[in-house]
Structures are given as C-alpha cells and as structure tokens.
DNA sequence: CTGAAAGCGCTTACAG
DNA sequence: CTGAAAGCGCTTACAG
C-alpha cells in the first residue's frame, strides 16, 4: 500500500450561497445554471460548471426536494437478497429505473417489519414502493392499503393475488402445464412431486398447473401422482431434494418422472437418484423450476422453467410509469408473465 | 382477485402543522413527542402516537435532515448484482447497518459512471460511501480522494490496494496457499491453472499465493505449472472451464491437479474432464474458489475456498463506525480477512 | 445578470 | 403545554 494522497484543502462549500460567493455570482444565477434554465450567457454556465468540477460541490438533495420537486426515488422491498431469481429481478428493474433517472432505496423486509420499512420510504417521499418476492399476505395487503390511502403508487412483483395490489407475476401454473405436457409427450404416466405439497402460495399455484394439465389429458391426478414430502425436513433445498429422491429410489414401484418445486431441489434429487444407482434420464426424469445457472452445471443438465426476468422487469417499469402518469385508479393493474420451458438432459422417454 | 378496498379517505396531512392541528396540539409539542424529548405528559404522548397510527403521518425526512440531523444513510456502490459472493456481502453488511438504524442507498456502478453515482450519494448527504467489488482502480482512487476531501467516510470491500482507501479484503493469496498445500499433501506435483493467468487483480493476487506456496515447498513454478487459458475465449465461466478441461484432457502429459479461478470454472472443468472420460478425483483433482452453493451440487463436491462473508461484513461495519466516531485520519484503515479451505470430493491423492 | 424575499417542513431555543 | 420566531439550503417569481 502506498500512502494516502494529502486531500486538497478545498474551501468548505456547504450551500449554494457559499458556492455563489466562491464563483462570484448571485445565488439565483447559480441556481438557474444548476437547473438548466434559459437566458444565461454561455460564459456564465461554463464558469459555474468549472467551479462545480473544481470544488465538487453538490446541492443538498434534502433542501431541493423540500421545495416540492419529485424525489425521483423508488423504494424497493426485497423478501431477501439470497434468492437468485429475486436478485436478478431487482438488478433488471433497478437498471431500467436508473435509465429513467430514478434512484432506488432497497430494504430487506423481515416478516413483521414491513410497516417500519414502508414508513421510512414514505418519510423519504418515494415516488413508489415495490415489493419483490413472497411475503405474508395480510401484512402486505395492509401496507398496500396504506400506500393507496397516501396516494403513493406501488407494485408487487411475484406475489400474485394480494387484494388490491398492482401486480406483475409469473404464470407458475402455466409453467407447470408446460412441464407436465413435456413429460406426457415423453410417455410418462406416473409423477413424483418434490416439495410441491408446500402450503406456500407459489407451490399451490404450481399444483394448479399440474392438476390442470393432467386432467386436460385425461389422467387421474390422485392415481398417478405421489409425494414423500412429509418424510423429510426441508432445511436446505439441495439436501431435501436428495433425501426425497433417496426415499423414492428405495421403493419398488416408483414414478418415472419427478417434478421439483425448484432447481435446487431438482439438482439434489438428481444426486439422490444417481447415488442410489438410478440413471437420469434413462431410469427417471427430473424437472426443476427457475432455470438458474445450476441447471447447466448439473449432470445431466436440468430441464427447467425460465422466469423471463427481462420481460418481468420491463412490465414492472411500465406499470410504475403508468401510475406516475395517472396516479389514481379504480382497479389494480395486473400483468402476467408467461414462463418458458427449457429442455435439457434430465428428461427423457419414459422407461417401459 | 377480489376488489381493491376503498381506501379510507384520510384527511390530507402533509406536515407537522397539519398533523398538530388534527391532534389539537401545538406543532412544537408534536415535534417533542416525535423526537422523544422529556417533560411530556404520558397522555399527550399516547394521543400523538395514536394519531400517527390512525393517519399514517410520517414526517418529511427531507425537512428533518435539512436541520442538520445525520441522515443515517450509507451509499453502497456495487460492481454488479449478479455475482453471488458480492451480493452476499451486500446482504450481510446491509443487515448490520440496519441493526444500527442506518438505511442504505444501493447503486450498481457501471465503469465510467462512478462520479455521477458518488455525487448523487453526496447530494443525499450520506454518512459514508461503500464500494463492494472490483473496479477500475484509477477511477475509484479518484472518487476516494474526492470523498476524503469532502470529509465523507468511505470503505472499499474486496478491491485491495487502492491508494488511500480504507479497505476490507480477502487474503486471496493465502487462500491459494491453502489450496496448493492441500494438493501437495495429496502428492500432486503438476498443476493446471484454469483462468488464473487473467490480468485482473484478483487473479494476480491468487497467483502470488500459488507461487509462494510452491516455492516454499521447493517446487519450481515454471516447471510444474501449465495453462491453456489463451486457447479459449472466456465468455461464460462454466463453458470456459469445460473447454479448458477438454483441451487438457486431450493431451497425453497433463497435470494431475487443476486450480480454477472460481467455482463456476471449476465445475465446468469437472464436467469437461468427465465428458472426456476422466474421473474426478481419481484421475484429476480440481479446486474452485468462493465456496458458492454450486460446490455442494457438483459431482463430486468441489473443494473450494470460503470467503468468510460474516467476518467480512463485521469488519466492514466496524471500520465504518470507527470513521463515524473519528472522521479525520492519516492512514487508511486496512483489514484482511483470512479465507478458509473447504475440502470436498473433487480433490484426492495424486495418481501414480 | 443581481438582490431581496417568500416559502418548502422541520427543529429548537425562548417567553409565556 | 402553547405560540411566535429563527434557521436549515434550496427554488422561484419579482423588481431592478
């Protein structure tokens, strides 16, 4: 490490008044330049800009917005920052907002803390509040009602079905329809469900798709699906998937196709089956959900359902802008994103 | 979807003046309650708090901080939001800051845009600016100099060696020393380097460790290390790793141990070797770096180097607080985190 | 282009 | 507990 450079002792400029004095102009004139107002000599503009560069002066945003200017800030509530698909949506949305000169305040929303976080956002006079992930339904419905009462736009990404909420969500049922039809086409007629019996909303949405697809093809749901979810504890998804697969592998009559709640569980299941001497996809087919990076890294590659991050973020940005332009609405704005099945090596023809 | 609940028509309360009128108290009194000042009747406090609940009034943060109160905000510049270890550090640090009642502004720093982002943070009068990731060195050094001139605390996480920067960084060289010693102990004496010849600082740091460990054990670096990095284009890391492995696999005399720049490349390499009919670790050992989730999901599990996220975040929070308490410093604050080798199935005794 | 003034929503002495 | 007042750093007419 080399030494720190001695910081140049800049004149302490803390306000436009200080700054105007430093440049030798009126405060009003400086303000005009800063706000790009017309009727100024090019020379004056240059002088101010040069002084900005030299001194690094930045007008106090807190004073600026107090005067009523839009804060151009969006508050984003994240379920957590450890779920890759959620973070990818965050990244994509933040990029779109940045392009439109919106800054974002990001907070992780621990259960029960949403009120505090949303109030902080409101005190920051955000132009909108976005929720990304899955939350406690009543809690968020409450927050949405408060935001609506305040006239603050909002948007929920991923968590469908919240009363009164403007929502962008993935059609998970449709994703599972695609999975089931893919497997039916490969000749499968018995299905193992991995973690799909969860009471979580996203699991239930998926189950709707599974049932619909099976019944549309004249297959009896009860007779041809099986689960062992209750036999293991879901601590880590990878291990849970492996344990579920181990259980199925030890049984004589087992399904030929396995549908997992997500990619981690699916990859765990592949490991579990392989460890038990079964081949994927020759003996059993396995599918995931989310199409994360790990799908490509599994052996064989994991057939999964892509969440379509870019279209999701684009729809989100669109719904936000729509609310900025026309804040008061009767009906919630709803947008559904269609997922896309990505077929890889983990699914193959059913074993006869 | 059910209908939106008709939002209760709250009286429009926009300021403490409105609010005080609504409660039937003086503005000053309300302000006292809000700031927890002494000498107030419990009844008054209750009345105000009840009204806060009922109306959802939140004092305007922009007016509040204008009066000179600390904004209790930290600006965080991220290299990107798609690198899992960086996001995990962000999540851990944000949690620690939140516990101390600091909010965080998070921005992705595209190359060349750091000035704009940092100026935005300064206009928001953040208490500190944090950089997480690897950046263009001169660019960030420049920003740090500006922040220092402004008297704004800063911290760089991960990018070691920036002139004058307060830094928390992983001792990557030490991590590689651990890897090399582990492999030497297993009897390996020839090493394939996967993507480690990159000019990126983090790669060079790792190479320092490799060289040091080898020479400490009397092994000639030139004679016993090989690379094929130049033969392929690094577009995706997984594919790059696979391609590099395929090249090595096709050669007769090849190293018995392979050290990858990161986990993705290592997992790709495992796939590449296995596709070529080599067994891991019986024929070749492979190591990664970062200890991401995918290490457990690979077959066999990937021996890797853990970044020690929690200690990193803790050190970061500590250095920030130190600066809040004593803003002006001569020497940059430096903290080094020791990584930890995690041994899994991808490394085994060298083949005779 | 300048300068004096009002106002944004808050806090903080200060006198009652 | 109340009320009038000053001030934080900005913008925005307004008269010169």
XYZ file of C-alpha atoms (C1' of nucleotides) in Angstrom:
736
model
C 0.000 0.000 0.000
C 1.231 3.458 -0.817
C 0.395 6.478 1.290
C -2.866 8.312 1.121
C -2.639 11.440 -1.037
C -2.976 14.507 1.131
C -6.515 15.635 0.313
C -6.528 19.074 -1.267
C -7.834 21.505 1.324
C -10.952 22.607 -0.545
C -12.722 25.711 0.684
C -15.632 24.401 2.714
C -18.602 24.983 0.463
C -21.797 23.757 2.048
C -24.545 25.650 0.292
C -25.364 27.442 -2.936
C -24.741 30.644 -1.019
C -21.150 29.620 -0.246
C -20.752 28.368 -3.762
C -22.149 31.513 -5.392
C -19.776 33.610 -3.316
C -16.904 31.400 -4.421
C -17.758 31.794 -8.103
C -18.608 35.450 -7.741
C -22.198 35.168 -8.924
C -25.618 35.630 -7.403
C -27.215 32.661 -5.697
C -30.130 32.952 -8.092
C -27.877 32.754 -11.109
C -26.138 29.666 -9.828
C -29.474 28.044 -9.174
C -30.507 28.818 -12.743
C -27.425 27.146 -14.152
C -27.920 24.108 -11.949
C -31.458 23.742 -13.184
C -30.651 24.381 -16.812
C -32.908 27.391 -17.115
C -32.753 29.581 -20.203
C -31.465 33.114 -20.645
C -27.921 32.621 -19.393
C -24.667 33.588 -21.074
C -22.650 30.557 -22.179
C -19.706 32.059 -20.316
C -21.607 32.075 -17.060
C -22.667 28.497 -17.498
C -19.103 27.460 -18.155
C -17.848 29.334 -15.131
C -20.308 27.615 -12.850
C -19.662 24.193 -14.288
C -15.923 24.599 -13.997
C -16.306 25.621 -10.371
C -18.549 22.593 -9.739
C -15.825 20.343 -11.100
C -13.119 22.053 -9.122
C -14.892 22.176 -5.788
C -17.020 19.062 -6.078
C -19.969 20.984 -4.737
C -23.267 19.087 -4.789
C -26.520 20.818 -3.921
C -28.223 19.345 -0.894
C -30.916 16.969 -2.116
C -32.823 17.411 1.112
C -33.275 21.112 0.534
C -34.037 20.555 -3.103
C -36.838 18.103 -2.587
C -38.275 20.091 0.250
C -39.268 22.611 -2.368
C -41.591 20.008 -3.765
C -39.523 18.539 -6.544
C -40.173 14.876 -7.218
C -37.591 12.896 -5.320
C -37.220 10.533 -8.279
C -36.736 7.719 -5.812
C -38.372 4.312 -5.681
C -38.373 2.203 -2.539
C -37.870 -1.498 -3.153
C -38.773 -4.083 -0.524
C -36.995 -7.399 -1.027
C -38.016 -10.669 0.548
C -34.299 -11.350 0.801
C -31.103 -10.893 -1.139
C -30.133 -14.550 -1.237
C -32.649 -15.899 -3.741
C -31.039 -15.623 -7.165
C -34.212 -15.086 -9.220
C -35.366 -12.291 -6.915
C -31.998 -10.565 -7.043
C -31.963 -10.864 -10.811
C -35.328 -9.141 -10.982
C -34.053 -6.459 -8.659
C -30.994 -5.916 -10.826
C -33.027 -5.732 -14.012
C -35.605 -3.367 -12.567
C -33.015 -1.138 -10.974
C -31.278 -0.824 -14.315
C -34.491 0.269 -16.009
C -35.221 2.761 -13.258
C -31.701 4.137 -13.419
C -32.097 4.711 -17.146
C -35.078 6.881 -16.298
C -33.069 8.713 -13.638
C -34.756 7.132 -10.671
C -32.651 6.182 -7.696
C -33.706 3.235 -5.600
C -33.842 2.607 -1.908
C -33.546 -1.097 -1.227
C -34.508 -2.757 2.027
C -34.872 -6.367 3.019
C -38.275 -6.935 4.544
C -38.142 -9.245 7.515
C -41.594 -10.546 8.447
C -43.369 -8.125 10.731
C -41.108 -5.230 9.826
C -42.866 -4.056 6.707
C -44.590 -1.198 8.459
C -41.345 0.308 9.646
C -39.719 -0.043 6.245
C -42.643 1.403 4.333
C -42.888 4.309 6.747
C -39.231 5.002 6.191
C -39.847 5.010 2.461
C -42.786 7.349 2.922
C -40.712 9.694 5.036
C -38.255 9.695 2.164
C -41.189 10.687 -0.043
C -40.520 7.929 -2.561
C -42.457 8.085 -5.791
C -43.416 4.423 -5.476
C -42.899 1.333 -3.366
C -42.103 -2.006 -4.995
C -42.277 -5.411 -3.319
C -40.223 -8.229 -4.822
C -40.732 -11.734 -3.515
C -43.214 -13.592 -1.374
C -44.481 -12.091 1.799
C -47.065 -12.564 4.491
C -50.182 -11.835 2.544
C -52.203 -9.911 5.108
C -49.193 -7.860 6.083
C -48.505 -6.690 2.573
C -52.194 -6.174 1.804
C -52.214 -3.831 4.774
C -49.190 -1.924 3.513
C -50.748 -1.618 0.078
C -53.932 -0.217 1.572
C -51.878 2.367 3.449
C -49.915 3.312 0.377
C -53.117 3.693 -1.613
C -54.563 5.905 1.081
C -51.448 8.042 0.836
C -51.721 8.178 -2.925
C -48.314 6.536 -3.285
C -48.024 4.157 -6.262
C -46.964 0.600 -5.580
C -46.184 -2.622 -7.349
C -45.884 -6.217 -6.236
C -43.599 -8.462 -8.246
C -44.018 -12.241 -7.892
C -46.574 -12.420 -5.140
C -49.830 -12.783 -7.040
C -53.256 -12.465 -5.557
C -52.829 -9.745 -2.955
C -56.063 -7.847 -2.605
C -55.958 -4.504 -4.343
C -52.322 -4.837 -5.355
C -50.857 -3.824 -8.675
C -49.067 -6.991 -9.620
C -46.593 -8.459 -12.071
C -46.359 -12.173 -11.630
C -45.172 -15.272 -13.326
C -47.858 -17.653 -14.507
C -46.465 -20.549 -12.499
C -49.423 -22.759 -13.284
C -48.698 -22.349 -16.957
C -45.074 -23.221 -16.364
C -46.113 -26.498 -14.770
C -48.556 -27.188 -17.581
C -45.616 -26.979 -19.956
C -43.591 -29.319 -17.756
C -46.365 -31.879 -17.477
C -47.147 -31.815 -21.191
C -43.468 -32.249 -21.971
C -43.350 -35.325 -19.729
C -46.613 -36.742 -21.046
C -45.272 -36.403 -24.560
C -42.246 -38.430 -23.471
C -44.594 -41.206 -22.401
C -44.541 -40.668 -18.651
C -47.691 -41.519 -16.761
C -46.557 -41.587 -13.126
C -45.252 -38.492 -11.409
C -43.380 -37.840 -8.209
C -43.932 -34.402 -6.697
C -40.923 -32.981 -4.880
C -41.771 -30.273 -2.324
C -44.818 -29.266 -4.333
C -47.203 -30.020 -1.479
C -45.909 -26.980 0.407
C -48.621 -24.635 1.583
C -46.693 -21.706 0.172
C -48.654 -19.850 -2.428
C -46.079 -20.398 -5.163
C -46.275 -24.132 -4.585
C -50.045 -24.128 -4.711
C -50.012 -22.132 -7.933
C -47.785 -24.771 -9.456
C -50.057 -27.555 -8.289
C -52.964 -25.905 -10.050
C -50.995 -26.234 -13.261
C -50.103 -29.855 -12.622
C -53.718 -30.799 -11.971
C -54.997 -28.857 -14.933
C -52.533 -30.378 -17.364
C -53.152 -33.916 -16.155
C -56.907 -33.641 -16.240
C -56.788 -31.994 -19.663
C -55.076 -35.142 -20.883
C -57.484 -37.448 -19.122
C -55.032 -38.543 -16.463
C -56.315 -39.088 -12.945
C -54.362 -36.874 -10.587
C -54.864 -38.936 -7.446
C -53.923 -42.200 -9.102
C -50.750 -41.156 -10.816
C -49.032 -38.643 -8.550
C -47.105 -39.382 -5.411
C -45.258 -37.388 -2.802
C -42.960 -38.123 0.115
C -42.581 -34.505 1.209
C -43.694 -35.218 4.754
C -40.967 -37.793 5.354
C -38.139 -35.277 5.460
C -37.476 -31.878 6.897
C -36.801 -29.090 4.438
C -33.802 -27.382 5.915
C -31.623 -26.943 2.844
C -33.271 -27.419 -0.531
C -30.435 -29.370 -2.082
C -30.355 -31.851 0.787
C -34.128 -32.040 0.878
C -34.220 -32.974 -2.800
C -31.559 -35.594 -2.272
C -33.385 -37.108 0.686
C -36.690 -37.238 -1.181
C -35.007 -38.953 -4.123
C -33.341 -41.451 -1.826
C -36.716 -42.369 -0.382
C -38.313 -42.837 -3.795
C -35.281 -44.750 -5.066
C -35.672 -47.297 -2.269
C -39.224 -48.109 -3.321
C -40.056 -50.788 -5.863
C -42.951 -49.097 -7.595
C -41.898 -45.561 -8.154
C -42.903 -42.871 -10.637
C -40.818 -42.398 -13.773
C -40.906 -38.601 -13.733
C -40.205 -36.215 -10.872
C -41.321 -32.589 -10.723
C -39.467 -30.427 -8.236
C -40.549 -27.141 -6.703
C -37.300 -25.511 -7.733
C -33.894 -26.111 -9.271
C -32.003 -26.726 -6.031
C -34.383 -29.475 -5.023
C -34.252 -30.930 -8.518
C -30.462 -31.000 -8.594
C -30.469 -32.548 -5.147
C -32.884 -35.174 -6.426
C -30.663 -35.978 -9.397
C -27.810 -36.534 -6.962
C -30.032 -38.665 -4.776
C -31.169 -40.868 -7.625
C -27.671 -41.245 -9.023
C -26.292 -42.101 -5.605
C -28.890 -44.871 -5.440
C -27.722 -46.258 -8.753
C -30.513 -44.884 -10.915
C -29.727 -43.182 -14.194
C -31.151 -39.803 -15.175
C -32.981 -39.645 -17.539
C -32.921 -43.331 -18.542
C -34.489 -44.548 -15.306
C -36.096 -41.371 -14.009
C -36.698 -37.927 -15.464
C -36.371 -34.848 -13.244
C -37.528 -31.262 -13.767
C -36.796 -28.052 -11.887
C -38.186 -24.537 -11.843
C -36.485 -21.125 -12.239
C -33.804 -22.033 -14.765
C -30.949 -20.871 -12.580
C -27.299 -21.197 -13.515
C -27.078 -24.501 -11.724
C -29.300 -26.111 -14.371
C -26.462 -26.030 -16.835
C -23.986 -27.238 -14.238
C -25.905 -30.321 -13.219
C -25.148 -33.694 -14.813
C -27.227 -34.160 -16.841
C -28.390 -30.601 -17.473
C -31.669 -29.863 -15.722
C -34.892 -29.318 -17.642
C -36.442 -26.271 -16.012
C -38.836 -23.362 -16.396
C -37.373 -19.956 -17.113
C -38.828 -16.989 -15.260
C -38.331 -14.497 -18.069
C -36.587 -11.865 -15.999
C -36.298 -9.188 -18.680
C -39.978 -9.150 -19.633
C -40.829 -9.138 -15.941
C -38.670 -6.112 -15.248
C -39.987 -4.355 -18.352
C -43.587 -4.926 -17.291
C -42.748 -3.693 -13.813
C -41.220 -0.484 -15.118
C -44.197 0.031 -17.380
C -46.728 -0.352 -14.573
C -44.784 2.045 -12.400
C -44.622 4.685 -15.094
C -48.331 4.249 -15.779
C -49.018 5.087 -12.146
C -46.748 8.120 -12.203
C -48.686 9.483 -15.129
C -52.104 8.658 -13.740
C -51.866 8.079 -10.015
C -55.484 7.430 -9.090
C -57.000 4.184 -10.290
C -60.013 2.084 -9.605
C -58.806 -1.374 -10.437
C -55.419 -2.843 -9.647
C -53.094 -3.170 -12.596
C -52.254 -6.769 -13.346
C -49.662 -8.238 -15.640
C -48.910 -11.912 -16.086
C -45.613 -13.166 -17.441
C -45.505 -16.424 -19.370
C -42.644 -18.668 -18.364
C -40.698 -20.727 -20.842
C -39.816 -24.399 -20.644
C -36.113 -25.074 -21.171
C -35.481 -28.704 -22.041
C -32.148 -30.241 -21.074
C -30.823 -33.708 -20.488
C -32.594 -34.546 -17.239
C -35.802 -35.516 -19.035
C -36.122 -38.363 -21.500
C -38.534 -41.027 -22.719
C -40.304 -42.968 -20.010
C -38.846 -46.316 -19.206
C -41.062 -49.142 -20.384
C -58.608 -11.321 -7.450
C -61.024 -9.549 -5.210
C -61.711 -5.861 -5.444
C -59.453 -3.198 -4.039
C -60.621 -1.995 -0.658
C -61.867 1.547 -0.967
C -59.007 3.468 0.679
C -60.237 5.331 3.721
C -60.361 8.994 2.809
C -57.735 10.198 5.250
C -57.542 13.907 5.894
C -54.593 15.041 3.800
C -51.889 15.594 6.362
C -48.682 16.755 4.770
C -46.776 18.457 7.533
C -46.403 18.570 11.294
C -48.512 21.729 11.154
C -51.419 19.834 9.577
C -50.862 16.977 11.929
C -50.706 19.160 15.065
C -53.955 20.812 14.031
C -55.515 17.388 13.565
C -54.461 16.221 17.034
C -55.262 19.567 18.614
C -51.758 20.244 19.901
C -49.049 22.748 19.201
C -46.568 21.976 16.464
C -43.777 22.210 18.992
C -45.389 19.632 21.235
C -45.833 17.195 18.403
C -42.223 17.666 17.434
C -41.192 16.914 21.006
C -43.125 13.666 21.041
C -41.699 12.647 17.686
C -38.191 13.190 18.980
C -38.744 11.581 22.332
C -37.932 14.669 24.340
C -38.599 14.757 28.079
C -41.178 16.704 30.046
C -44.314 15.474 28.318
C -47.449 14.038 29.866
C -47.886 10.338 29.092
C -51.400 11.185 27.901
C -50.069 13.618 25.324
C -47.572 11.094 24.042
C -50.288 8.499 23.700
C -52.551 10.891 21.892
C -49.886 11.731 19.352
C -48.878 8.127 18.816
C -52.467 7.045 18.349
C -52.958 9.758 15.770
C -49.768 8.686 13.987
C -51.151 5.171 13.739
C -54.531 6.357 12.584
C -53.371 8.831 9.956
C -50.137 7.167 8.907
C -48.416 10.528 9.041
C -44.653 10.391 8.509
C -42.523 13.484 8.991
C -40.738 14.567 5.853
C -37.188 13.245 6.031
C -36.019 15.965 3.695
C -37.063 18.691 6.091
C -35.705 16.791 9.033
C -32.235 16.320 7.684
C -32.082 19.833 6.403
C -31.916 20.881 10.006
C -28.572 19.153 10.161
C -29.525 15.812 11.609
C -27.378 12.920 10.459
C -29.107 11.285 7.543
C -28.152 7.855 8.897
C -27.720 6.706 5.332
C -24.871 4.830 3.716
C -24.357 4.769 -0.035
C -23.241 1.407 -1.385
C -21.676 1.077 -4.826
C -21.889 -2.443 -6.227
C -19.816 -3.763 -9.084
C -22.924 -5.678 -10.055
C -25.795 -7.608 -8.520
C -25.165 -10.843 -10.355
C -22.061 -12.097 -8.566
C -23.250 -14.236 -5.647
C -20.360 -13.538 -3.252
C -20.698 -9.787 -3.756
C -24.448 -9.890 -3.170
C -23.943 -11.988 -0.061
C -21.558 -9.370 1.300
C -24.073 -6.683 0.486
C -26.831 -8.582 2.279
C -24.690 -9.175 5.357
C -23.466 -5.602 5.546
C -26.914 -4.154 4.992
C -28.228 -6.264 7.837
C -25.571 -4.955 10.203
C -26.230 -1.388 9.138
C -29.957 -1.835 9.567
C -29.415 -3.068 13.107
C -27.688 0.221 13.761
C -30.558 2.122 12.150
C -28.726 3.057 9.011
C -30.581 2.953 5.726
C -28.650 2.146 2.587
C -28.689 3.523 -0.888
C -27.545 0.901 -3.348
C -26.356 1.623 -6.855
C -24.674 -0.522 -9.450
C -21.521 1.190 -10.649
C -21.050 0.834 -14.361
C -17.493 1.683 -15.417
C -17.125 5.401 -16.001
C -20.256 6.263 -14.052
C -18.781 6.347 -10.583
C -18.577 10.108 -10.487
C -22.268 10.524 -11.136
C -23.222 7.925 -8.562
C -20.944 9.283 -5.862
C -22.180 12.807 -6.487
C -25.712 11.576 -6.082
C -24.738 9.995 -2.792
C -23.087 13.223 -1.697
C -26.147 15.220 -2.602
C -28.059 12.791 -0.391
C -25.557 13.664 2.336
C -24.753 10.033 3.053
C -22.686 9.345 6.141
C -20.372 7.075 4.181
C -19.819 5.529 0.774
C -19.001 1.837 0.442
C -17.650 0.115 -2.665
C -18.205 -3.637 -2.995
C -16.447 -5.479 -5.798
C -13.685 -4.844 -8.267
C -13.493 -1.605 -10.112
C -11.276 0.413 -12.372
C -8.529 1.269 -9.971
C -7.772 4.837 -11.025
C -11.439 5.678 -11.186
C -12.155 4.561 -7.656
C -8.941 6.090 -6.320
C -10.181 9.375 -7.720
C -13.573 9.005 -6.036
C -11.902 8.153 -2.739
C -9.765 11.264 -2.977
C -12.878 13.347 -3.568
C -14.700 11.757 -0.662
C -11.732 12.370 1.598
C -11.619 15.988 0.537
C -15.285 16.244 1.443
C -14.670 14.602 4.784
C -17.049 11.770 3.891
C -16.011 8.367 5.244
C -15.584 5.525 2.789
C -14.787 1.860 2.628
C -13.721 -0.489 -0.123
C -14.657 -4.140 0.228
C -12.784 -6.699 -1.889
C -10.710 -4.433 -4.058
C -7.399 -4.330 -2.235
C -4.580 -1.964 -2.980
C -6.373 1.248 -3.910
C -4.251 4.195 -2.880
C -5.514 5.855 0.241
C -8.548 3.632 0.539
C -9.922 2.170 3.732
C -10.153 -1.454 2.767
C -11.516 -4.796 3.871
C -10.268 -7.541 1.639
C -9.903 -11.246 1.427
C -6.365 -12.571 1.559
C -6.696 -14.371 -1.746
C -3.024 -15.266 -1.830
C -3.429 -17.059 1.466
C -6.441 -18.912 0.122
C -4.366 -20.232 -2.746
C -1.549 -21.161 -0.407
C -4.038 -23.353 1.434
C -5.179 -24.898 -1.849
C -1.648 -25.622 -3.042
C -0.545 -27.071 0.290
C -3.622 -29.280 0.338
C -2.745 -30.595 -3.124
C 0.944 -31.015 -2.321
C -0.023 -33.031 0.745
C -2.069 -35.281 -1.523
C 1.066 -35.950 -3.529
C 0.379 -33.719 -6.524
C 3.364 -32.174 -8.222
C 1.958 -30.899 -11.509
C -0.671 -28.195 -11.631
C -3.008 -26.900 -14.298
C -4.054 -23.283 -13.858
C -7.566 -22.506 -15.063
C -8.180 -18.814 -15.845
C -5.590 -17.769 -13.284
C -3.446 -16.001 -15.847
C -6.064 -13.254 -16.122
C -4.688 -9.764 -15.685
C -7.454 -8.974 -13.237
C -6.134 -8.003 -9.872
C -7.943 -10.803 -8.058
C -6.326 -13.346 -10.368
C -2.891 -11.866 -9.832
C -3.358 -11.936 -6.079
C -4.148 -15.613 -6.306
C -1.077 -16.273 -8.428
C 1.100 -14.681 -5.774
C -0.201 -17.305 -3.378
C 0.375 -20.151 -5.805
C 3.955 -19.105 -6.433
C 4.666 -18.537 -2.774
C 3.327 -21.902 -1.686
C 5.185 -23.783 -4.401
C 8.498 -22.097 -3.775
C 8.093 -22.548 -0.021
C 7.970 -26.273 -0.709
C 10.875 -26.220 -3.081
C 8.813 -26.760 -6.190
C 9.805 -24.949 -9.374
C 6.844 -22.883 -10.545
C 7.792 -22.734 -14.221
C 8.438 -26.437 -14.489
C 5.327 -27.741 -12.831
C 2.501 -25.399 -13.756
C 0.688 -25.209 -17.056
C -2.084 -23.126 -18.546
C -4.202 -23.194 -21.693
C -6.131 -20.025 -20.888
C -5.206 -18.385 -24.186
C -6.715 -21.190 -26.276
C -10.309 -20.331 -25.443
C -12.456 -17.266 -25.086
C -13.907 -16.596 -21.679
C -17.496 -15.788 -22.437
C -19.309 -17.828 -19.819
C -17.240 -19.180 -16.948
C -18.847 -22.598 -16.890
C -18.246 -23.128 -20.603
C -14.760 -21.706 -20.336
C -13.886 -24.189 -17.617
C -15.290 -27.039 -19.655
C -13.375 -26.002 -22.739
C -10.102 -25.686 -20.831
C -10.605 -29.129 -19.321
C -11.370 -30.611 -22.719
C -8.088 -29.253 -24.032
C -6.081 -30.634 -21.125
C -7.906 -33.948 -21.308
C -6.840 -34.401 -24.914
C -3.160 -34.109 -24.022
C -1.031 -37.089 -23.040
C 1.092 -35.477 -20.389
C -1.215 -33.429 -18.277
C -1.113 -32.152 -14.710
C -2.854 -34.172 -12.018
C -4.313 -31.184 -10.165
C -6.234 -28.227 -11.554
C -6.692 -24.909 -9.775
C -9.539 -22.771 -11.068
C -10.061 -19.046 -10.653
C -13.556 -19.611 -9.326
C -16.221 -22.207 -8.684
C -18.056 -21.857 -11.986
C -14.896 -22.515 -13.946
C -14.033 -25.409 -11.666
C -17.434 -27.041 -12.057
C -17.188 -26.533 -15.798
C -13.791 -28.210 -15.699
C -15.159 -31.178 -13.782
C -17.786 -31.583 -16.476
C -15.153 -31.264 -19.172
C -12.912 -33.897 -17.653
C -15.772 -36.290 -17.024
C -17.068 -35.829 -20.566
C -13.597 -36.834 -21.773
C -13.731 -39.985 -19.700
C -11.504 -38.872 -16.847
C -12.556 -39.468 -13.268
C -12.514 -36.769 -10.610
C -10.641 -37.074 -8.281
C -9.094 -40.448 -9.220
C -7.539 -39.157 -12.435
C -7.523 -35.428 -11.827
C -8.204 -33.213 -8.813
C -9.997 -29.883 -9.269
C -10.329 -26.903 -6.922
C -12.506 -23.802 -7.054
C -12.676 -20.508 -5.194
C -15.549 -18.770 -3.373
C -17.325 -21.792 -1.931
C -20.621 -20.975 -3.577
C -23.710 -23.175 -3.341
C -22.768 -24.929 -6.549
C -19.806 -26.560 -4.796
C -22.150 -28.875 -2.937
C -24.187 -29.539 -6.052
C -21.314 -30.626 -8.247
C -20.462 -34.313 -8.584
C -18.156 -34.833 -6.825
C -18.463 -31.918 -4.407
C -15.987 -29.165 -5.188
C -13.059 -28.377 -2.910
C -13.079 -24.600 -2.650
C -12.037 -21.566 -0.638
C -14.656 -19.889 1.508
C -14.741 -16.097 1.527
C -15.888 -15.777 5.145
C -18.765 -13.433 4.442
C -19.809 -12.788 8.040
C -16.380 -11.740 9.306
C -16.027 -9.574 6.215
C -19.286 -7.768 6.872
C -18.463 -7.428 10.558
C -15.085 -5.878 9.768
C -16.733 -3.546 7.285
C -19.281 -2.339 9.822
C -16.532 -1.859 12.370
C -14.397 0.259 10.051
C -17.388 2.398 9.129
C -18.298 3.031 12.745
C -14.680 3.862 13.530
C -14.822 6.562 10.907
C -18.100 7.958 12.184
C -16.566 8.351 15.602
C -13.299 9.781 14.397
C -13.698 11.074 10.871
C -10.259 12.501 10.158
C -7.429 10.016 9.781
C -3.920 9.969 8.491
C -3.504 6.411 7.355
C -6.076 4.306 5.577
C -7.737 1.642 7.690
C -6.926 -1.835 6.466
C -8.417 -5.154 7.414
C -7.573 -8.507 5.901
C -9.893 -11.480 6.071
C -8.445 -14.983 6.108
C -10.265 -17.368 3.814
C -10.895 -20.969 4.719
C -10.270 -24.061 2.643
C -13.286 -26.345 2.362
C -12.291 -29.809 1.251
C -14.801 -31.888 -0.697
C -14.671 -34.809 -3.053
C -13.094 -33.136 -6.070
C -9.586 -33.476 -4.649
C -7.860 -36.740 -3.877
C -4.473 -38.415 -3.849
C -2.378 -37.879 -6.957
C -2.443 -40.686 -9.453
C 0.810 -42.587 -9.541
C -27.322 39.160 -14.663
C -28.279 40.799 -9.439
C -30.542 41.007 -4.916
C -34.032 40.836 -1.652
C -37.865 37.983 -0.354
C -41.039 34.176 0.369
C -41.724 29.506 1.245
C -40.954 24.250 1.456
C -41.392 21.156 6.522
C -38.991 20.509 10.071
C -36.351 21.586 14.974
C -35.014 24.307 18.651
C -34.450 27.718 21.980
C -37.412 31.250 24.202
C -41.008 33.648 26.636
C -45.328 32.759 28.368
C -48.108 22.577 27.424
C -48.517 26.804 23.820
C -47.081 30.111 20.284
C -44.225 33.050 17.755
C -39.744 33.091 15.671
C -35.386 31.823 13.565
C -32.944 28.960 10.590
C -31.502 24.705 7.735
C -30.421 25.020 1.885
C -32.725 25.276 -1.790
C -36.111 27.436 -5.803
C -38.860 30.782 -7.792
C -41.157 34.811 -9.026
C -40.193 39.810 -8.879
C -38.233 44.335 -9.349
C -34.158 46.311 -10.771
